CSV table of C-alpha atoms in Angstrom, one decimal:
chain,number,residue,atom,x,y,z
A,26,UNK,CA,-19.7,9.7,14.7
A,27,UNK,CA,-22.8,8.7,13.3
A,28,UNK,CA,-23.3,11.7,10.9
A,29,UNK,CA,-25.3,10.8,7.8
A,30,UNK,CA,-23.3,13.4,5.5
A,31,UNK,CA,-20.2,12.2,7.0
A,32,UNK,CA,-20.7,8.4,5.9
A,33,UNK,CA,-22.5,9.2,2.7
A,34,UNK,CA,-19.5,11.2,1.9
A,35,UNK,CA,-17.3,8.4,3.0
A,36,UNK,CA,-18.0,6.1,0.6
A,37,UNK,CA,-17.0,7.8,-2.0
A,38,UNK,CA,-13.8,9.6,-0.6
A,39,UNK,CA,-12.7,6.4,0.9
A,40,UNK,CA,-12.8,4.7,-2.7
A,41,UNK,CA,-11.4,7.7,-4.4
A,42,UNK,CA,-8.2,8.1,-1.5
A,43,UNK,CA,-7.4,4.4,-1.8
A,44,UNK,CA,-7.2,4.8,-5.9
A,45,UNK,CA,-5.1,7.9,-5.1
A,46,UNK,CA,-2.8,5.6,-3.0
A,47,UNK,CA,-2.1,2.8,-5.7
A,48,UNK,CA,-1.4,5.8,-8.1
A,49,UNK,CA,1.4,7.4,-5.7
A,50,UNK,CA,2.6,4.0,-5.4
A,51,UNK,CA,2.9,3.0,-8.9
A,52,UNK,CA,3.9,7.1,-9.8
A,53,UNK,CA,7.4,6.5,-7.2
A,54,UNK,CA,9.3,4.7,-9.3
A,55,UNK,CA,10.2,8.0,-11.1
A,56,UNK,CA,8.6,10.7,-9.6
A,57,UNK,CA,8.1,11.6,-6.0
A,58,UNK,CA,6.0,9.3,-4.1
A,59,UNK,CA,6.3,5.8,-3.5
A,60,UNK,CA,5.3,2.8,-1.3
A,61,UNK,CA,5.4,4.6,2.3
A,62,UNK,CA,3.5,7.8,1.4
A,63,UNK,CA,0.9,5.9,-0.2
A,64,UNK,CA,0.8,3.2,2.8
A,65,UNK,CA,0.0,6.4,4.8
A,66,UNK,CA,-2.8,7.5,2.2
A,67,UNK,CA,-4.5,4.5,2.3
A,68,UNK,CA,-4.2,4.3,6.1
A,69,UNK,CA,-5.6,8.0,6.3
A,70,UNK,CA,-8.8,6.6,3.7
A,71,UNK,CA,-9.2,3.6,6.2
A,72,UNK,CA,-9.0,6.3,9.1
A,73,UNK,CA,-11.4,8.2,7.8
A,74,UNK,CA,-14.0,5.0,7.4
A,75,UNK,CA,-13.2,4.1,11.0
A,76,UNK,CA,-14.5,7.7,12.0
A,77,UNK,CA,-17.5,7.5,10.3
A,78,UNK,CA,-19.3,3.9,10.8
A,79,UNK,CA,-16.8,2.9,13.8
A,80,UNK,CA,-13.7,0.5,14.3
A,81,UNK,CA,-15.2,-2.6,14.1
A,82,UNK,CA,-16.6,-1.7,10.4
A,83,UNK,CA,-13.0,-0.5,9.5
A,84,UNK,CA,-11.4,-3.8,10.7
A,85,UNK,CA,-14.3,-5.7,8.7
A,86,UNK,CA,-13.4,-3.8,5.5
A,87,UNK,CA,-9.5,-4.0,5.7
A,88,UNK,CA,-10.5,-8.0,5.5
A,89,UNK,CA,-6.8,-9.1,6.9
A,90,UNK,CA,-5.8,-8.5,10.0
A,91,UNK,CA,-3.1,-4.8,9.9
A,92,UNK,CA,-0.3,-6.9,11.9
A,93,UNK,CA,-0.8,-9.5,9.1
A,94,UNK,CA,-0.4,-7.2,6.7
A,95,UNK,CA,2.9,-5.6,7.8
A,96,UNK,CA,4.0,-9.0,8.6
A,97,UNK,CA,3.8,-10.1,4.2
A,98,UNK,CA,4.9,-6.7,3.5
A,99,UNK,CA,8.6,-7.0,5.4
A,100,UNK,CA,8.1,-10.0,3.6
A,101,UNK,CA,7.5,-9.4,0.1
A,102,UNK,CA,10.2,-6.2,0.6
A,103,UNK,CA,12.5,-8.5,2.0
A,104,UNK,CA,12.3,-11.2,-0.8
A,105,UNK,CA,12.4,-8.4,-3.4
A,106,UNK,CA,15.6,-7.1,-2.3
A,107,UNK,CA,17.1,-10.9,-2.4
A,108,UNK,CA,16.2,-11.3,-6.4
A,109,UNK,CA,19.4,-9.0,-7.0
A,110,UNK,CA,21.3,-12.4,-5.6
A,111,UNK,CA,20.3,-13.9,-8.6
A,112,UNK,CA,21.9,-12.1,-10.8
A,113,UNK,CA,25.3,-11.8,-9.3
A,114,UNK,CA,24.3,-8.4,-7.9
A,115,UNK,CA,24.7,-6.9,-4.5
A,116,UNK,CA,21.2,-7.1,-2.2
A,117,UNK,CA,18.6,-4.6,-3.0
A,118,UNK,CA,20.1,-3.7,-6.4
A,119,UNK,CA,17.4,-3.1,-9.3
A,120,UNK,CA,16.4,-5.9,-11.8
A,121,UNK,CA,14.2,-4.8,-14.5
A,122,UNK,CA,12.2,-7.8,-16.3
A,123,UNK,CA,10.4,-7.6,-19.6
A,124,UNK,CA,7.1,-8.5,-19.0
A,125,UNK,CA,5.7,-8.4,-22.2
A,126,UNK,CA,7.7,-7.5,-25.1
A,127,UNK,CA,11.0,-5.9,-24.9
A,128,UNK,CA,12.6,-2.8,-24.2
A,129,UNK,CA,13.2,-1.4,-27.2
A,130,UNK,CA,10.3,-2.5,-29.0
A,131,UNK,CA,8.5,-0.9,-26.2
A,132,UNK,CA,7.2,-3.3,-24.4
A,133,UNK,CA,6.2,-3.5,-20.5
A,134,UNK,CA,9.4,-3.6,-17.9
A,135,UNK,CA,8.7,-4.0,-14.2
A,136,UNK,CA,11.7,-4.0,-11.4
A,137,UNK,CA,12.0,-5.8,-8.5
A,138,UNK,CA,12.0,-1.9,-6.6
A,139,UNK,CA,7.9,-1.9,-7.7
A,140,UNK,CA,7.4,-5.3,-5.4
A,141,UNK,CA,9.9,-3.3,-2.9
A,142,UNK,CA,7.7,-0.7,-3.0
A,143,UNK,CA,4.0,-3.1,-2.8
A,144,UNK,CA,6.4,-4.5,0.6
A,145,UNK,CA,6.6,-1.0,2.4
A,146,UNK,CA,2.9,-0.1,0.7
A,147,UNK,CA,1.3,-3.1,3.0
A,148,UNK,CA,4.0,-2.6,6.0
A,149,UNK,CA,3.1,1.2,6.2
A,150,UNK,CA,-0.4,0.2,5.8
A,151,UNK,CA,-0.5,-2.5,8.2
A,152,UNK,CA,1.9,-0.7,11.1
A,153,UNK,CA,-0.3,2.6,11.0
A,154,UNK,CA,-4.0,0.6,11.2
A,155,UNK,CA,-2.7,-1.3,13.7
A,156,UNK,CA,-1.5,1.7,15.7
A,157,UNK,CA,-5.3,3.4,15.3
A,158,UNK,CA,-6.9,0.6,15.7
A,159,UNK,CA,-5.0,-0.1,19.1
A,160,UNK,CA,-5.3,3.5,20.3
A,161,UNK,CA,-9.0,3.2,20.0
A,162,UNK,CA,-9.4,0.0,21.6
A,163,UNK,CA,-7.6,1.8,24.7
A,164,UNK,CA,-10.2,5.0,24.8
Protein backbone atom coordinates (compact mmCIF):
# COMPACT_ATOMS: atom_id res chain seq x y z
CA UNK A 1 0.00 0.00 0.00
CA UNK A 2 1.67 3.05 -0.43
CA UNK A 3 -0.75 5.32 1.50
CA UNK A 4 0.93 8.35 3.18
CA UNK A 5 -1.57 8.30 6.36
CA UNK A 6 -1.16 4.66 6.53
CA UNK A 7 2.81 4.87 6.94
CA UNK A 8 2.88 8.10 8.91
CA UNK A 9 0.58 6.32 11.19
CA UNK A 10 2.79 3.37 11.21
CA UNK A 11 5.51 4.66 12.75
CA UNK A 12 4.16 5.37 15.59
CA UNK A 13 1.67 2.40 16.12
CA UNK A 14 4.42 0.02 15.24
CA UNK A 15 6.71 1.54 18.11
CA UNK A 16 3.77 1.87 20.51
CA UNK A 17 2.47 -2.25 19.67
CA UNK A 18 6.04 -3.51 20.09
CA UNK A 19 6.21 -1.64 23.77
CA UNK A 20 2.76 -3.14 24.36
CA UNK A 21 4.36 -6.57 23.55
CA UNK A 22 7.38 -6.50 26.04
CA UNK A 23 4.72 -5.26 28.62
CA UNK A 24 2.42 -8.49 28.12
CA UNK A 25 5.42 -10.37 28.25
CA UNK A 26 6.97 -9.17 31.34
CA UNK A 27 2.99 -8.72 32.88
CA UNK A 28 2.61 -13.07 32.36
CA UNK A 29 4.40 -14.01 35.05
CA UNK A 30 1.37 -13.24 37.27
CA UNK A 31 -1.29 -11.99 35.28
CA UNK A 32 -2.65 -13.17 32.02
CA UNK A 33 -0.41 -12.75 29.17
CA UNK A 34 2.84 -14.03 28.62
CA UNK A 35 5.56 -14.94 26.01
CA UNK A 36 3.22 -16.38 23.05
CA UNK A 37 0.49 -13.62 23.14
CA UNK A 38 2.98 -11.03 23.03
CA UNK A 39 5.19 -13.00 20.23
CA UNK A 40 1.87 -12.65 18.30
CA UNK A 41 1.61 -8.76 19.17
CA UNK A 42 4.84 -8.03 18.05
CA UNK A 43 4.32 -10.14 14.93
CA UNK A 44 0.86 -8.29 14.26
CA UNK A 45 3.18 -4.58 14.76
CA UNK A 46 5.77 -6.12 12.26
CA UNK A 47 2.64 -7.05 10.06
CA UNK A 48 1.37 -3.99 10.05
CA UNK A 49 4.97 -2.28 8.85
CA UNK A 50 5.06 -4.91 6.10
CA UNK A 51 1.62 -3.57 4.84
CA UNK A 52 2.52 -0.22 4.77
CA UNK A 53 6.24 0.28 3.19
CA UNK A 54 6.41 -3.48 1.84
CA UNK A 55 8.13 -6.87 2.85
CA UNK A 56 11.42 -6.19 2.02
CA UNK A 57 11.34 -2.95 4.54
CA UNK A 58 9.78 -5.31 7.22
CA UNK A 59 12.55 -7.90 6.79
CA UNK A 60 15.21 -4.97 6.96
CA UNK A 61 13.70 -3.75 10.25
CA UNK A 62 13.33 -7.15 12.06
CA UNK A 63 17.41 -7.10 11.40
CA UNK A 64 17.71 -11.13 12.00
CA UNK A 65 16.47 -13.36 9.92
CA UNK A 66 12.46 -14.80 11.65
CA UNK A 67 13.73 -18.60 11.19
CA UNK A 68 16.85 -17.36 13.18
CA UNK A 69 14.91 -16.05 15.64
CA UNK A 70 12.66 -19.10 16.46
CA UNK A 71 15.65 -21.06 16.12
CA UNK A 72 17.52 -19.02 19.70
CA UNK A 73 14.07 -18.90 21.04
CA UNK A 74 13.56 -23.08 21.28
CA UNK A 75 16.85 -22.43 22.39
CA UNK A 76 16.91 -20.03 25.19
CA UNK A 77 13.32 -21.92 26.33
CA UNK A 78 15.01 -25.06 26.12
CA UNK A 79 18.08 -24.01 28.28
CA UNK A 80 15.72 -22.30 30.68
CA UNK A 81 13.85 -25.24 31.50
CA UNK A 82 17.28 -27.27 32.07
CA UNK A 83 18.46 -24.62 35.01
CA UNK A 84 15.89 -26.59 37.34
CA UNK A 85 18.67 -29.62 36.90
CA UNK A 86 20.78 -27.58 38.78
CA UNK A 87 19.10 -27.50 41.68
CA UNK A 88 18.10 -31.06 42.16
CA UNK A 89 14.71 -30.22 40.62
CA UNK A 90 12.66 -31.90 37.96
CA UNK A 91 12.96 -30.05 34.20
CA UNK A 92 11.07 -26.95 33.81
CA UNK A 93 10.47 -26.34 37.54
CA UNK A 94 10.81 -22.50 38.63
CA UNK A 95 14.03 -21.05 40.08
CA UNK A 96 13.78 -17.63 41.39
CA UNK A 97 17.32 -15.66 41.73
CA UNK A 98 17.89 -12.55 43.70
CA UNK A 99 19.22 -10.20 41.38
CA UNK A 100 19.79 -7.42 43.43
CA UNK A 101 19.12 -7.53 47.05
CA UNK A 102 17.00 -10.13 48.65
CA UNK A 103 13.62 -11.16 48.99
CA UNK A 104 12.66 -9.93 52.02
CA UNK A 105 14.47 -6.81 51.98
CA UNK A 106 12.70 -6.30 48.77
CA UNK A 107 14.94 -6.56 46.42
CA UNK A 108 14.66 -7.64 42.53
CA UNK A 109 13.90 -11.71 41.97
CA UNK A 110 13.76 -12.94 38.40
CA UNK A 111 12.89 -16.87 37.55
CA UNK A 112 14.11 -18.90 35.09
CA UNK A 113 10.01 -18.97 33.65
CA UNK A 114 10.81 -14.96 32.52
CA UNK A 115 13.85 -16.44 30.12
CA UNK A 116 11.11 -19.38 29.30
CA UNK A 117 8.87 -16.84 28.50
CA UNK A 118 11.75 -14.34 26.30
CA UNK A 119 12.16 -18.33 24.46
CA UNK A 120 8.51 -18.59 23.23
CA UNK A 121 8.40 -14.49 22.90
CA UNK A 122 11.25 -14.81 19.93
CA UNK A 123 9.81 -18.49 18.70
CA UNK A 124 6.28 -17.00 18.31
CA UNK A 125 7.79 -14.11 16.86
CA UNK A 126 10.13 -15.70 14.59
CA UNK A 127 7.47 -18.74 13.43
CA UNK A 128 4.66 -16.15 12.59
CA UNK A 129 7.10 -13.55 10.37
CA UNK A 130 8.36 -16.22 8.79
CA UNK A 131 4.89 -17.63 7.85
CA UNK A 132 3.93 -13.85 6.43
CA UNK A 133 6.76 -13.27 5.05
CA UNK A 134 6.65 -16.74 3.09
CA UNK A 135 2.98 -16.30 2.10
CA UNK A 136 3.88 -13.06 0.45
CA UNK A 137 6.79 -14.13 -1.30
CA UNK A 138 4.24 -16.79 -2.95
CA UNK A 139 1.59 -13.94 -4.16
Amino acid sequence: MNSIILQTATRVLVALILVFSIYMLLRGHNYPGGGFIAGLIAASGFALFAMAWGMEAAQSALRIPPGTLAAWGVVIAGLSGLTALFWGDAPFSGQWFAVAGSKETGGIIISNLLFFDIGVYLTVLGAVLTLIFALEEAN
